[in-house]
PDB file of C-alpha atoms (C1' of nucleotides) in Angstrom:
ATOM      1  CA  MET A 114       4.382   3.441  10.950  1.00  0.00           C
ATOM      2  CA  PRO A 115       2.174   1.507  13.258  1.00  0.00           C
ATOM      3  CA  GLU A 116       3.523  -1.686  14.711  1.00  0.00           C
ATOM      4  CA  LEU A 117       2.054  -3.518  17.675  1.00  0.00           C
ATOM      5  CA  PRO A 118       2.837  -0.829  20.291  1.00  0.00           C
ATOM      6  CA  GLU A 119       1.277   1.876  18.146  1.00  0.00           C
ATOM      7  CA  VAL A 120      -1.859  -0.212  17.619  1.00  0.00           C
ATOM      8  CA  GLU A 121      -2.072  -0.967  21.339  1.00  0.00           C
ATOM      9  CA  THR A 122      -1.574   2.732  22.097  1.00  0.00           C
ATOM     10  CA  THR A 123      -4.402   3.536  19.712  1.00  0.00           C
ATOM     11  CA  LEU A 124      -6.680   0.960  21.357  1.00  0.00           C
ATOM     12  CA  ARG A 125      -6.047   2.398  24.799  1.00  0.00           C
ATOM     13  CA  GLY A 126      -6.619   5.883  23.443  1.00  0.00           C
ATOM     14  CA  ILE A 127      -9.963   5.309  21.775  1.00  0.00           C
ATOM     15  CA  ALA A 128     -11.612   2.690  23.995  1.00  0.00           C
ATOM     16  CA  PRO A 129     -12.569   4.983  26.920  1.00  0.00           C
ATOM     17  CA  HIS A 130     -14.309   7.359  24.532  1.00  0.00           C
ATOM     18  CA  LEU A 131     -16.312   4.797  22.597  1.00  0.00           C
ATOM     19  CA  VAL A 132     -17.194   1.641  24.511  1.00  0.00           C
ATOM     20  CA  GLY A 133     -20.901   1.516  25.290  1.00  0.00           C
ATOM     21  CA  GLN A 134     -21.772   4.190  22.754  1.00  0.00           C
ATOM     22  CA  LEU A 135     -24.344   3.968  19.979  1.00  0.00           C
ATOM     23  CA  VAL A 136     -23.458   4.478  16.314  1.00  0.00           C
ATOM     24  CA  THR A 137     -25.611   7.061  14.621  1.00  0.00           C
ATOM     25  CA  GLY A 138     -23.963   7.241  11.227  1.00  0.00           C
ATOM     26  CA  VAL A 139     -21.139   6.213   8.923  1.00  0.00           C
ATOM     27  CA  VAL A 140     -19.396   8.273   6.257  1.00  0.00           C
ATOM     28  CA  ILE A 141     -17.154   6.642   3.660  1.00  0.00           C
ATOM     29  CA  ARG A 142     -15.312   9.230   1.578  1.00  0.00           C
ATOM     30  CA  GLN A 143     -12.711   6.929   0.066  1.00  0.00           C
ATOM     31  CA  PRO A 144     -13.606   3.224  -0.091  1.00  0.00           C
ATOM     32  CA  ALA A 145     -10.427   2.234  -1.959  1.00  0.00           C
ATOM     33  CA  LEU A 146      -8.216   1.196   0.912  1.00  0.00           C
ATOM     34  CA  ARG A 147      -6.181  -1.977   0.861  1.00  0.00           C
ATOM     35  CA  TRP A 148      -9.462  -3.773   0.354  1.00  0.00           C
ATOM     36  CA  PRO A 149     -12.745  -2.012  -0.442  1.00  0.00           C
ATOM     37  CA  VAL A 150     -14.570  -0.676   2.590  1.00  0.00           C
ATOM     38  CA  PRO A 151     -17.942  -2.502   2.763  1.00  0.00           C
ATOM     39  CA  GLU A 152     -20.575  -0.287   1.157  1.00  0.00           C
ATOM     40  CA  ASP A 153     -23.252  -1.314   3.615  1.00  0.00           C
ATOM     41  CA  LEU A 154     -21.246  -0.386   6.691  1.00  0.00           C
ATOM     42  CA  ASP A 155     -23.929   2.142   7.647  1.00  0.00           C
ATOM     43  CA  VAL A 156     -26.631  -0.555   7.651  1.00  0.00           C
ATOM     44  CA  LEU A 157     -24.410  -2.871   9.691  1.00  0.00           C
ATOM     45  CA  LEU A 158     -23.464  -0.313  12.298  1.00  0.00           C
ATOM     46  CA  GLU A 159     -26.243   2.226  12.739  1.00  0.00           C
ATOM     47  CA  ASN A 160     -28.216   1.906  15.962  1.00  0.00           C
ATOM     48  CA  SER A 161     -25.689  -0.657  17.120  1.00  0.00           C
ATOM     49  CA  SER A 162     -23.645  -0.184  20.262  1.00  0.00           C
ATOM     50  CA  LEU A 163     -19.941  -0.828  20.704  1.00  0.00           C
ATOM     51  CA  LYS A 164     -19.484  -3.585  23.261  1.00  0.00           C
ATOM     52  CA  ARG A 165     -15.694  -3.667  23.545  1.00  0.00           C
ATOM     53  CA  ILE A 166     -12.466  -3.204  21.620  1.00  0.00           C
ATOM     54  CA  SER A 167      -9.725  -5.803  21.414  1.00  0.00           C
ATOM     55  CA  ARG A 168      -6.574  -6.328  19.419  1.00  0.00           C
ATOM     56  CA  ARG A 169      -5.229  -9.298  17.506  1.00  0.00           C
ATOM     57  CA  ALA A 170      -1.789  -8.744  15.980  1.00  0.00           C
ATOM     58  CA  LYS A 171      -1.993  -5.293  14.406  1.00  0.00           C
ATOM     59  CA  TYR A 172      -5.737  -5.506  13.857  1.00  0.00           C
ATOM     60  CA  LEU A 173      -8.171  -3.613  16.040  1.00  0.00           C
ATOM     61  CA  LEU A 174     -11.461  -5.416  16.659  1.00  0.00           C
ATOM     62  CA  LEU A 175     -14.444  -3.244  17.460  1.00  0.00           C
ATOM     63  CA  HIS A 176     -17.131  -5.617  18.720  1.00  0.00           C
ATOM     64  CA  PHE A 177     -20.692  -4.508  17.939  1.00  0.00           C
ATOM     65  CA  ASP A 178     -24.083  -6.123  18.449  1.00  0.00           C
ATOM     66  CA  ARG A 179     -24.238  -7.559  14.936  1.00  0.00           C
ATOM     67  CA  GLY A 180     -20.572  -8.293  14.262  1.00  0.00           C
ATOM     68  CA  THR A 181     -17.071  -6.910  14.409  1.00  0.00           C
ATOM     69  CA  LEU A 182     -15.401  -4.027  12.644  1.00  0.00           C
ATOM     70  CA  LEU A 183     -11.790  -4.884  11.769  1.00  0.00           C
ATOM     71  CA  ILE A 184      -9.392  -1.989  11.396  1.00  0.00           C
ATOM     72  CA  HIS A 185      -5.785  -2.221  10.264  1.00  0.00           C
ATOM     73  CA  LEU A 186      -3.680   0.939  10.223  1.00  0.00           C
ATOM     74  CA  GLY A 187      -1.311  -0.262   7.515  1.00  0.00           C
ATOM     75  CA  MET A 188       1.680   1.987   7.100  1.00  0.00           C
ATOM     76  CA  SER A 189       0.334   5.427   7.716  1.00  0.00           C
ATOM     77  CA  GLY A 190      -3.122   4.968   9.211  1.00  0.00           C
ATOM     78  CA  SER A 191      -4.368   6.565  12.395  1.00  0.00           C
ATOM     79  CA  LEU A 192      -7.577   6.876  14.368  1.00  0.00           C
ATOM     80  CA  ARG A 193      -8.657  10.080  16.045  1.00  0.00           C
ATOM     81  CA  ILE A 194     -11.402  10.891  18.484  1.00  0.00           C
ATOM     82  CA  LEU A 195     -13.057  14.152  17.517  1.00  0.00           C
ATOM     83  CA  PRO A 196     -16.159  16.162  18.355  1.00  0.00           C
ATOM     84  CA  SER A 197     -19.083  15.291  16.083  1.00  0.00           C
ATOM     85  CA  GLY A 198     -19.346  17.659  13.179  1.00  0.00           C
ATOM     86  CA  MET A 199     -15.602  18.276  12.954  1.00  0.00           C
ATOM     87  CA  PRO A 200     -14.797  19.193   9.327  1.00  0.00           C
ATOM     88  CA  HIS A 201     -12.769  16.561   7.517  1.00  0.00           C
ATOM     89  CA  GLY A 202      -9.400  17.061   5.859  1.00  0.00           C
ATOM     90  CA  LYS A 203      -7.405  15.299   3.202  1.00  0.00           C
ATOM     91  CA  HIS A 204      -7.081  11.504   3.635  1.00  0.00           C
ATOM     92  CA  ASP A 205      -9.892  11.335   6.215  1.00  0.00           C
ATOM     93  CA  HIS A 206     -11.420   8.286   4.558  1.00  0.00           C
ATOM     94  CA  VAL A 207     -13.953   6.894   7.018  1.00  0.00           C
ATOM     95  CA  ASP A 208     -15.969   8.348   9.910  1.00  0.00           C
ATOM     96  CA  ILE A 209     -17.864   6.237  12.421  1.00  0.00           C
ATOM     97  CA  ILE A 210     -20.220   8.683  14.038  1.00  0.00           C
ATOM     98  CA  PHE A 211     -21.290   7.964  17.596  1.00  0.00           C
ATOM     99  CA  ALA A 212     -23.942   9.712  19.635  1.00  0.00           C
ATOM    100  CA  HIS A 213     -21.457  11.954  21.400  1.00  0.00           C
ATOM    101  CA  THR A 214     -18.257  11.682  19.425  1.00  0.00           C
ATOM    102  CA  LEU A 215     -16.611  10.821  16.157  1.00  0.00           C
ATOM    103  CA  LEU A 216     -14.076   8.110  15.275  1.00  0.00           C
ATOM    104  CA  ARG A 217     -12.112   9.145  12.190  1.00  0.00           C
ATOM    105  CA  PHE A 218      -9.856   6.887  10.102  1.00  0.00           C
ATOM    106  CA  HIS A 219      -7.070   8.849   8.426  1.00  0.00           C
ATOM    107  CA  ASP A 220      -4.549   7.180   6.105  1.00  0.00           C
ATOM    108  CA  PRO A 221      -2.483   9.049   3.500  1.00  0.00           C
ATOM    109  CA  ARG A 222      -0.953   5.941   1.941  1.00  0.00           C
ATOM    110  CA  ARG A 223      -4.121   3.862   2.068  1.00  0.00           C
ATOM    111  CA  PHE A 224      -2.390   0.613   3.026  1.00  0.00           C
ATOM    112  CA  GLY A 225      -4.824   0.261   5.875  1.00  0.00           C
ATOM    113  CA  ALA A 226      -8.134  -1.571   5.966  1.00  0.00           C
ATOM    114  CA  VAL A 227     -11.647  -1.206   7.374  1.00  0.00           C
ATOM    115  CA  LEU A 228     -13.499  -4.509   7.130  1.00  0.00           C
ATOM    116  CA  TRP A 229     -16.459  -6.346   8.562  1.00  0.00           C
ATOM    117  CA  ALA A 230     -16.611  -9.806  10.125  1.00  0.00           C
ATOM    118  CA  ASP A 231     -20.026 -11.071  11.105  1.00  0.00           C
ATOM    119  CA  ALA A 232     -19.315 -14.423  12.719  1.00  0.00           C
ATOM    120  CA  ASN A 233     -16.271 -15.205  14.848  1.00  0.00           C
ATOM    121  CA  PRO A 234     -13.792 -12.503  13.839  1.00  0.00           C
ATOM    122  CA  LEU A 235     -10.801 -14.626  14.865  1.00  0.00           C
ATOM    123  CA  GLN A 236     -11.791 -17.025  12.080  1.00  0.00           C
ATOM    124  CA  HIS A 237     -11.712 -14.256   9.502  1.00  0.00           C
ATOM    125  CA  PRO A 238      -9.319 -15.220   6.664  1.00  0.00           C
ATOM    126  CA  LEU A 239      -6.940 -12.431   7.642  1.00  0.00           C
ATOM    127  CA  LEU A 240      -6.731 -13.498  11.277  1.00  0.00           C
ATOM    128  CA  ARG A 241      -7.110 -17.236  11.051  1.00  0.00           C
ATOM    129  CA  SER A 242      -3.527 -18.279  10.432  1.00  0.00           C
ATOM    130  CA  LEU A 243      -1.702 -15.763  12.583  1.00  0.00           C
ATOM    131  CA  GLY A 244       0.952 -16.887  15.024  1.00  0.00           C
ATOM    132  CA  PRO A 245       0.871 -16.212  18.781  1.00  0.00           C
ATOM    133  CA  GLU A 246       0.949 -12.768  20.358  1.00  0.00           C
ATOM    134  CA  PRO A 247       4.502 -11.828  21.364  1.00  0.00           C
ATOM    135  CA  LEU A 248       3.464 -10.850  24.877  1.00  0.00           C
ATOM    136  CA  CYS A 249       1.723 -14.108  25.725  1.00  0.00           C
ATOM    137  CA  ASP A 250       3.281 -17.124  27.473  1.00  0.00           C
ATOM    138  CA  GLN A 251       2.917 -19.267  24.397  1.00  0.00           C
ATOM    139  CA  PHE A 252       5.651 -17.183  22.806  1.00  0.00           C
ATOM    140  CA  ASN A 253       8.695 -18.531  24.615  1.00  0.00           C
ATOM    141  CA  ALA A 254      12.197 -19.833  23.971  1.00  0.00           C
ATOM    142  CA  GLU A 255      11.084 -23.387  23.297  1.00  0.00           C
ATOM    143  CA  TYR A 256       8.463 -22.256  20.807  1.00  0.00           C
ATOM    144  CA  LEU A 257      10.744 -19.938  18.842  1.00  0.00           C
ATOM    145  CA  TYR A 258      13.573 -22.465  18.838  1.00  0.00           C
ATOM    146  CA  SER A 259      11.257 -25.128  17.445  1.00  0.00           C
ATOM    147  CA  LYS A 260      10.086 -22.783  14.680  1.00  0.00           C
ATOM    148  CA  ALA A 261      13.674 -21.837  13.840  1.00  0.00           C
ATOM    149  CA  LYS A 262      14.833 -25.427  13.481  1.00  0.00           C
ATOM    150  CA  GLN A 263      12.334 -25.996  10.693  1.00  0.00           C
ATOM    151  CA  ARG A 264      13.695 -23.367   8.374  1.00  0.00           C
ATOM    152  CA  TYR A 265      16.597 -21.674   6.765  1.00  0.00           C
ATOM    153  CA  GLY A 266      17.015 -17.919   6.462  1.00  0.00           C
ATOM    154  CA  PRO A 267      17.871 -14.821   8.486  1.00  0.00           C
ATOM    155  CA  VAL A 268      16.573 -14.711  12.040  1.00  0.00           C
ATOM    156  CA  LYS A 269      15.197 -11.247  11.347  1.00  0.00           C
ATOM    157  CA  ASN A 270      12.822 -12.663   8.759  1.00  0.00           C
ATOM    158  CA  LEU A 271      11.789 -15.339  11.231  1.00  0.00           C
ATOM    159  CA  ILE A 272      10.676 -12.916  13.911  1.00  0.00           C
ATOM    160  CA  MET A 273       8.954 -10.661  11.364  1.00  0.00           C
ATOM    161  CA  ASN A 274       6.946 -13.567   9.958  1.00  0.00           C
ATOM    162  CA  SER A 275       3.377 -13.218  11.213  1.00  0.00           C
ATOM    163  CA  ARG A 276       2.847 -16.975  11.092  1.00  0.00           C
ATOM    164  CA  VAL A 277       5.639 -17.355  13.636  1.00  0.00           C
ATOM    165  CA  VAL A 278       4.817 -14.405  15.869  1.00  0.00           C
ATOM    166  CA  VAL A 279       2.663 -11.360  15.187  1.00  0.00           C
ATOM    167  CA  GLY A 280       3.271  -7.688  15.677  1.00  0.00           C
ATOM    168  CA  VAL A 281       7.048  -7.515  15.341  1.00  0.00           C
ATOM    169  CA  GLY A 282       7.596  -5.053  12.506  1.00  0.00           C
ATOM    170  CA  ASN A 283      10.789  -3.630  11.120  1.00  0.00           C
ATOM    171  CA  ILE A 284      11.547  -1.116  13.862  1.00  0.00           C
ATOM    172  CA  TYR A 285      11.155  -3.476  16.796  1.00  0.00           C
ATOM    173  CA  ALA A 286      12.778  -6.418  15.036  1.00  0.00           C
ATOM    174  CA  ASN A 287      15.914  -4.312  14.607  1.00  0.00           C
ATOM    175  CA  GLU A 288      15.817  -3.070  18.178  1.00  0.00           C
ATOM    176  CA  ALA A 289      15.133  -6.454  19.768  1.00  0.00           C
ATOM    177  CA  LEU A 290      17.959  -8.126  17.840  1.00  0.00           C
ATOM    178  CA  PHE A 291      20.334  -5.407  18.973  1.00  0.00           C
ATOM    179  CA  ALA A 292      19.228  -5.826  22.573  1.00  0.00           C
ATOM    180  CA  ALA A 293      19.741  -9.570  22.305  1.00  0.00           C
ATOM    181  CA  GLY A 294      23.171  -9.209  20.670  1.00  0.00           C
ATOM    182  CA  ILE A 295      22.134 -11.321  17.680  1.00  0.00           C
ATOM    183  CA  HIS A 296      23.168 -10.428  14.147  1.00  0.00           C
ATOM    184  CA  PRO A 297      20.022  -9.971  12.022  1.00  0.00           C
ATOM    185  CA  ALA A 298      21.425 -11.926   9.080  1.00  0.00           C
ATOM    186  CA  ARG A 299      22.372 -14.978  11.145  1.00  0.00           C
ATOM    187  CA  SER A 300      20.534 -18.050   9.970  1.00  0.00           C
ATOM    188  CA  GLY A 301      17.694 -18.898  12.317  1.00  0.00           C
ATOM    189  CA  ASN A 302      18.701 -22.544  12.563  1.00  0.00           C
ATOM    190  CA  ARG A 303      22.180 -21.639  13.798  1.00  0.00           C
ATOM    191  CA  ILE A 304      21.163 -19.977  17.043  1.00  0.00           C
ATOM    192  CA  SER A 305      21.101 -21.809  20.353  1.00  0.00           C
ATOM    193  CA  ARG A 306      18.032 -22.393  22.493  1.00  0.00           C
ATOM    194  CA  LYS A 307      19.598 -20.245  25.169  1.00  0.00           C
ATOM    195  CA  ARG A 308      20.070 -17.301  22.819  1.00  0.00           C
ATOM    196  CA  TYR A 309      16.462 -17.662  21.658  1.00  0.00           C
ATOM    197  CA  GLY A 310      15.470 -17.336  25.284  1.00  0.00           C
ATOM    198  CA  ARG A 311      17.273 -14.039  25.402  1.00  0.00           C
ATOM    199  CA  LEU A 312      15.742 -12.910  22.102  1.00  0.00           C
ATOM    200  CA  VAL A 313      12.225 -13.711  23.306  1.00  0.00           C
ATOM    201  CA  GLU A 314      12.812 -11.664  26.457  1.00  0.00           C
ATOM    202  CA  CYS A 315      14.209  -8.783  24.414  1.00  0.00           C
ATOM    203  CA  ILE A 316      11.230  -8.795  22.055  1.00  0.00           C
ATOM    204  CA  LYS A 317       8.814  -8.726  24.975  1.00  0.00           C
ATOM    205  CA  GLN A 318      10.806  -6.033  26.755  1.00  0.00           C
ATOM    206  CA  THR A 319      11.155  -3.853  23.659  1.00  0.00           C
ATOM    207  CA  LEU A 320       7.448  -4.038  22.861  1.00  0.00           C
ATOM    208  CA  THR A 321       6.367  -3.498  26.455  1.00  0.00           C
ATOM    209  CA  SER A 322       8.620  -0.499  26.829  1.00  0.00           C
ATOM    210  CA  ALA A 323       7.392   0.976  23.546  1.00  0.00           C
ATOM    211  CA  ILE A 324       3.768   0.582  24.649  1.00  0.00           C
ATOM    212  CA  GLU A 325       4.585   2.388  27.889  1.00  0.00           C
ATOM    213  CA  GLN A 326       6.148   5.221  25.891  1.00  0.00           C
ATOM    214  CA  GLY A 327       3.102   5.563  23.641  1.00  0.00           C
ATOM    215  CA  GLY A 328       4.771   4.026  20.604  1.00  0.00           C
ATOM    216  CA  THR A 329       7.372   5.293  18.177  1.00  0.00           C
ATOM    217  CA  THR A 330       6.875   8.382  16.043  1.00  0.00           C
ATOM    218  CA  LEU A 331       8.947   8.476  12.876  1.00  0.00           C
ATOM    219  CA  GLN A 332       6.984  10.559  10.419  1.00  0.00           C
ATOM    220  CA  ASP A 333       3.316  10.490  10.962  1.00  0.00           C
ATOM    221  CA  PHE A 334       2.285   8.385  13.930  1.00  0.00           C
ATOM    222  CA  GLN A 335       0.333  10.249  16.573  1.00  0.00           C
ATOM    223  CA  GLN A 336      -1.412   9.005  19.644  1.00  0.00           C
ATOM    224  CA  VAL A 337      -5.163   9.540  19.714  1.00  0.00           C
ATOM    225  CA  ASP A 338      -4.704  12.796  21.599  1.00  0.00           C
ATOM    226  CA  GLY A 339      -2.289  14.054  18.955  1.00  0.00           C
ATOM    227  CA  LYS A 340       0.885  13.575  20.981  1.00  0.00           C
ATOM    228  CA  PRO A 341       3.824  11.818  19.378  1.00  0.00           C
ATOM    229  CA  GLY A 342       5.099   8.466  20.665  1.00  0.00           C
ATOM    230  CA  TYR A 343       8.125   8.819  22.876  1.00  0.00           C
ATOM    231  CA  PHE A 344       9.872   5.529  22.186  1.00  0.00           C
ATOM    232  CA  THR A 345      11.657   7.285  19.312  1.00  0.00           C
ATOM    233  CA  GLN A 346      14.158   8.591  21.845  1.00  0.00           C
ATOM    234  CA  GLU A 347      15.091   5.066  22.871  1.00  0.00           C
ATOM    235  CA  LEU A 348      15.893   3.653  19.458  1.00  0.00           C
ATOM    236  CA  CYS A 349      19.426   2.193  19.525  1.00  0.00           C
ATOM    237  CA  VAL A 350      19.891   1.180  15.906  1.00  0.00           C
ATOM    238  CA  TYR A 351      16.799   1.865  13.808  1.00  0.00           C
ATOM    239  CA  GLY A 352      17.415   4.783  11.443  1.00  0.00           C
ATOM    240  CA  ARG A 353      20.848   5.441  12.973  1.00  0.00           C
ATOM    241  CA  THR A 354      23.068   4.500  10.035  1.00  0.00           C
ATOM    242  CA  ASN A 355      26.709   5.547  10.612  1.00  0.00           C
ATOM    243  CA  LYS A 356      25.887   6.953  14.026  1.00  0.00           C
ATOM    244  CA  PRO A 357      27.757   5.449  16.961  1.00  0.00           C
ATOM    245  CA  CYS A 358      26.537   2.240  18.552  1.00  0.00           C
ATOM    246  CA  PRO A 359      25.289   3.190  22.039  1.00  0.00           C
ATOM    247  CA  VAL A 360      27.307   0.309  23.513  1.00  0.00           C
ATOM    248  CA  CYS A 361      30.656   0.198  21.684  1.00  0.00           C
ATOM    249  CA  GLY A 362      30.693   3.396  19.632  1.00  0.00           C
ATOM    250  CA  LEU A 363      31.351   1.778  16.258  1.00  0.00           C
ATOM    251  CA  PRO A 364      29.163   3.051  13.413  1.00  0.00           C
ATOM    252  CA  ILE A 365      25.761   1.404  12.994  1.00  0.00           C
ATOM    253  CA  ARG A 366      25.557  -0.443   9.696  1.00  0.00           C
ATOM    254  CA  GLN A 367      22.614  -0.623   7.338  1.00  0.00           C
ATOM    255  CA  LYS A 368      21.792  -3.248   4.730  1.00  0.00           C
ATOM    256  CA  GLN A 369      18.773  -4.854   3.116  1.00  0.00           C
ATOM    257  CA  ILE A 370      17.517  -8.116   4.562  1.00  0.00           C
ATOM    258  CA  GLY A 371      14.300  -9.491   3.157  1.00  0.00           C
ATOM    259  CA  GLN A 372      13.715  -6.239   1.224  1.00  0.00           C
ATOM    260  CA  ARG A 373      13.712  -4.265   4.438  1.00  0.00           C
ATOM    261  CA  SER A 374      16.241  -1.811   5.786  1.00  0.00           C
ATOM    262  CA  THR A 375      18.162  -3.476   8.550  1.00  0.00           C
ATOM    263  CA  PHE A 376      20.267  -1.701  11.145  1.00  0.00           C
ATOM    264  CA  TYR A 377      22.815  -3.378  13.398  1.00  0.00           C
ATOM    265  CA  CYS A 378      26.148  -3.137  15.136  1.00  0.00           C
ATOM    266  CA  ASN A 379      28.640  -5.498  13.574  1.00  0.00           C
ATOM    267  CA  LYS A 380      30.583  -5.840  16.813  1.00  0.00           C
ATOM    268  CA  CYS A 381      27.825  -6.151  19.390  1.00  0.00           C
ATOM    269  CA  GLN A 382      25.657  -8.449  17.287  1.00  0.00           C
ATOM    270  CA  ARG A 383      26.912 -11.885  16.303  1.00  0.00           C
TER     271      ARG A 383
ATOM    272  C1'  DA B 178       6.263 -25.992   1.879  1.00  0.00           C
ATOM    273  C1'  DA B 179       9.061 -22.229   2.186  1.00  0.00           C
ATOM    274  C1'  DA B 180      11.438 -18.339   0.373  1.00  0.00           C
ATOM    275  C1'  DT B 181      11.472 -14.484  -2.591  1.00  0.00           C
ATOM    276  C1'  DT B 182       9.386 -10.919  -5.273  1.00  0.00           C
ATOM    277  C1'  DC B 183       5.607  -7.989  -6.390  1.00  0.00           C
ATOM    278  C1'  DT B 184       2.051  -4.895  -5.204  1.00  0.00           C
ATOM    279  C1'  DC B 185      -0.924  -1.354  -3.235  1.00  0.00           C
ATOM    280  C1'  DC B 186      -0.070   4.356  -2.195  1.00  0.00           C
ATOM    281  C1'  DT B 187       1.583   9.038  -0.945  1.00  0.00           C
ATOM    282  C1'  DG B 188       4.788  12.146   1.069  1.00  0.00           C
ATOM    283  C1'  DA B 189       9.382  13.338   2.262  1.00  0.00           C
ATOM    284  C1'  DA B 190      13.918  14.031   0.892  1.00  0.00           C
ATOM    285  C1'  DG B 191      17.662  14.489  -2.245  1.00  0.00           C
ATOM    286  C1'  DG B 192      19.703  15.730  -6.811  1.00  0.00           C
ATOM    287  C1'  DC B 193      20.110  18.865 -10.454  1.00  0.00           C
TER     288       DC B 193
ATOM    289  C1'  DT C 225      11.451  27.247  -7.274  1.00  0.00           C
ATOM    290  C1'  DG C 226      10.386  23.083  -9.285  1.00  0.00           C
ATOM    291  C1'  DC C 227      10.558  18.807 -11.460  1.00  0.00           C
ATOM    292  C1'  DC C 228      12.172  14.121 -11.270  1.00  0.00           C
ATOM    293  C1'  DT C 229      13.793  10.081  -8.814  1.00  0.00           C
ATOM    294  C1'  DT C 230      14.192   7.307  -4.879  1.00  0.00           C
ATOM    295  C1'  DC C 231      12.812   5.474  -0.675  1.00  0.00           C
ATOM    296  C1'  DA C 232       9.916   4.047   3.199  1.00  0.00           C
ATOM    297  C1'  DG C 233       7.020   0.172   4.526  1.00  0.00           C
ATOM    298  C1'  DG C 234       2.611  -4.050   6.453  1.00  0.00           C
ATOM    299  C1'  DA C 235       1.533  -7.940   4.704  1.00  0.00           C
ATOM    300  C1'  DG C 236      -1.273 -10.578   1.360  1.00  0.00           C
ATOM    301  C1'  DA C 237      -0.744 -12.378  -3.341  1.00  0.00           C
ATOM    302  C1'  DA C 238       1.880 -14.111  -6.856  1.00  0.00           C
ATOM    303  C1'  DT C 239       5.847 -16.379  -8.252  1.00  0.00           C
ATOM    304  C1'  DT C 240       9.882 -19.262  -7.922  1.00  0.00           C
TER     305       DT C 240
END
DNA sequence: AAATTCTCCTGAAGGC
DNA sequence: TGCCTTCAGGAGAATT
């Protein structure tokens, strides 16, 4: 399930193969993704060259001559670099065909999106009101503390709210809160500035480490070359219900917070 | 305005 | 073996 590290891993995997290349064709086999894939994608992209690829939150931005292709991997989406002419399989919904290679969007659960933005893509409705990137300087203790003061509710929901900070999904929210020793259900407005400083550092560290490991593979995530992500081996709490806490040995607990499975150590996290 | 619930979808896993 | 149920989950939309 792609979170920020998986999207960043994907970006780094595909960019060297595609930047500077010319699009020769587009195939849409299944347009019914989260939003309909634009029917005229072929007209928009053909004979256009890919200038660069960037990332905003969990969106990939493929910058072309005439606009930007936005790709979101949703829950189960992935991008693969393949030789042109490679036969497609089930759930291979969109192909962007380049002169020398093929970019294939695969997404069994179809929560992902392939969209077009012609003007400034950062002003696209889906990107416009996003909070800061977690790895930038703007995301710091003072910022998070100020956001927390304004609201009531579990701190886990706060850090998973994309208006507050982007890219922290369920896996890394659980892991960062464990690393920071903060109980996920603790109300965000009852945490000190100092502890927010620690949480910010833990979020940055967790994400950075996961990017270095090529992301986390739970069921279906693969890097562009087909390898799994190796951060899975470093998960302390996520998916480890009733297994011993790596610090104190007590069983990891699981409960629902904000409709999401939450994993924590009741002793180490307060 | 913010918090909660609903929704999209398929595959894996568990129960019988 | 197979059918049925449950769960997982990003994040916008709808609802409270």
